[in-house]
Amino acid sequence: MNDSAAHSHLNGLRQALDELRLLNLPGAAAPLLKQARQHLEALHMPAQPADQAERLAALYRVSRTLGVSLDVDEVLTQVMDAVIELTGAERGFLMLIDPANGELSLRAARNIERETLEHKDMEISRTVVRTAIEQGHGLVASNAQTDPRFAEHQSVIMYALRSILCTPLRSRGKVSGVIYVDNRLQAGQFETDDLELLDAFATQAAIAIENANIYTQADRSLAERITELETLAQVDIQLNQNLEYERVVEITRQWALVGAAANEAWVALLDPRGETLQIAAGPGVGQQISLEADLIAPAWRSGVVQVSAPGAAPARLVAPVLNAGKPLGVIVAERPQAFSAVAAQFLERLAYRAAFAITNAQLFQAVQLANQAKSKFVSVVVHELRIPMTSIKGYTDLLRQGAVGPVNEAQKGFLEVIRNNVNRMAALVSDLSDIARIETGRLKLDLAHIALSTQVDEALRSLSPEILNKKQSLELQIPADLPMVYADPQRVVQVLTNLLSNAHKYTPEGGKLSLRASLLSAPIVPQPVVRIEISDSGIGISAEDQARLFTQFFRSEDPNVREQQGWGLGLSVARSLVELMGGKIGVQSTPGSGSTFWITLPVEAGE
Ligand code: ADP
């Protein structure tokens, strides 16, 4: 009989003895059977050389599948399938030790059909697993039912466990888990050389699992970082789009809620003097928070702080909002469970970004307040100047007309100077009054469908004598079929007067002026507009000056400009008026040869 046949006979014998034991034979039969079983175990069957070569080939074959995948679950399943293939076991389990708490958890369970087993099928011997882990080396039980080490254990009896192989997985010198395979029906399924084979494989499997774990962790933290960066980019976009203080703090609060997975969140900010901390967004807006509160001062000193008091109190995360190290406020997030380190980091990064946006919004608010104060001041001054000016003008005219007695030529000349200066002041007061009304939104327009030529005539009425005086030519081109424009007639006259007066002022004697109007319609513009161009052959405007045109009080440094009277307010008022009427204004100019100012006015009423 060859070795293989002997092996199979011995297995048969072992199984028969085991079944006899289960029959509960009377009296002396049980100890005798146990003895017979032990004798049988003592018989050692050496591995056949051919068998050994086959096993090595199998080991080589299954080992090759490892390392191909870096997905942990896939690697674990591959390991289990390979183990079953190598050992011919009925079932196999792979458990890993959680490094965080040292607990063992089932990570893969397969049967010989390569089916994944359910948790409820995990009827294994915990004692065998524990022994393998504690001893740090594998163990084999040819028949657990009769094995003195395990026979008495409940699981062995309850689950009728027979052949068991179990070996620890080691990575970097530490036991990281365990592989357990068994066959419940057949005893004598595994021998010491099966264990050696499993041990050899386990070494490689542990490395493959460790690699996949490292990769998965790195992959996961990279994915988390990318998600965080994407979120922060969105936060930046939203924060930078807003200069409105209330919006900025509310956006910050919303992101704190989402990004830190909080149930509630607040943004509290210090007043400008840094004395009180007030809720700026979140429940209880306007309420004061104590600066000495446990978490606030430490957060300002050393960064984000968390309290997660045990019991009913919710966990709180406090992130400092600092501007160049100076406290501006805090972001507070709250939820029942403790916050993760990732949430804390997110809140800190959010606070860093919010600090810029809040500072900008505060500055913007301060500028707006200052502007409002300026507009208010201007309207008060303008109002107070108007009354005495009207009176100076009225009395000067009365004096000039000789209403209160004769006036000689010299006196007339002086009164003329007074009148001209009062007129200049009246023009300034009128521009300032318009600016104040535009800035405070109090300027009312009287919109109607009007014929442009009427407004041009009115503007020229006051300007024609001066143009004539300077021997300038004026060409008018207004097509007869030009449609009406929808605008405020008085304001159109004001804008045209300003542009024509500038063309006249900044063009030397004998120069050429022109006014041309035309209709622009689709596809050049979406809605039909009338375009009016006022050109001159005057001094022109440098590119540098063009960039500052239309801003308040801008006047060119050019001496040709400075010799003319003006305040530098006309164009800025003109731009506001044109835009308020739904049009646009612009300029083309070549220094030394002239300028063309253009405006557009809508033909139809807007919505
Ligand atoms: P003002 O004419 O009272 O100075 P404006 O606001 O009307 O104020 O014009 C601002 C400045 O723009 C002028 O001081 C001048 O430097 C420049 N400017 C305006 N119109 C012309 C023009 N047609 N040609 C050259 N420069 C001009």
CSV table of C-alpha atoms in Angstrom, one decimal, residues 431 434-439 443 445 491 494-495 550-552 569-585 599 601:
chain,number,residue,atom,x,y,z
A,431,ASP,CA,-24.2,120.1,-9.2
A,434,ASP,CA,-27.6,116.6,-7.8
A,435,ILE,CA,-24.7,114.5,-6.5
A,436,ALA,CA,-26.2,114.4,-3.0
A,437,ARG,CA,-29.6,113.4,-4.3
A,438,ILE,CA,-28.1,110.7,-6.7
A,439,GLU,CA,-26.0,109.2,-3.9
A,443,LEU,CA,-33.1,112.0,-7.3
A,445,LEU,CA,-36.7,111.4,-12.8
A,491,ARG,CA,-32.1,116.1,-17.4
A,494,GLN,CA,-28.6,119.3,-18.5
A,495,VAL,CA,-26.5,116.5,-20.0
A,550,PHE,CA,-16.4,110.9,-15.1
A,551,THR,CA,-15.1,110.9,-11.5
A,552,GLN,CA,-16.0,113.7,-9.1
A,569,LEU,CA,-18.4,117.8,-11.4
A,570,GLY,CA,-20.3,118.1,-14.7
A,571,LEU,CA,-19.3,114.8,-16.3
A,572,SER,CA,-19.7,112.8,-13.1
A,573,VAL,CA,-23.3,114.1,-12.8
A,574,ALA,CA,-23.9,113.5,-16.5
A,575,ARG,CA,-22.8,109.9,-16.2
A,576,SER,CA,-25.1,109.3,-13.3
A,577,LEU,CA,-28.1,110.9,-15.0
A,578,VAL,CA,-27.6,109.0,-18.3
A,579,GLU,CA,-27.2,105.7,-16.4
A,580,LEU,CA,-30.3,106.4,-14.3
A,581,MET,CA,-32.2,107.0,-17.5
A,582,GLY,CA,-31.1,103.6,-18.8
A,583,GLY,CA,-28.4,104.8,-21.2
A,584,LYS,CA,-24.6,104.8,-21.4
A,585,ILE,CA,-21.9,107.4,-21.8
A,599,ILE,CA,-24.4,109.0,-24.9
A,601,LEU,CA,-30.8,107.0,-24.5
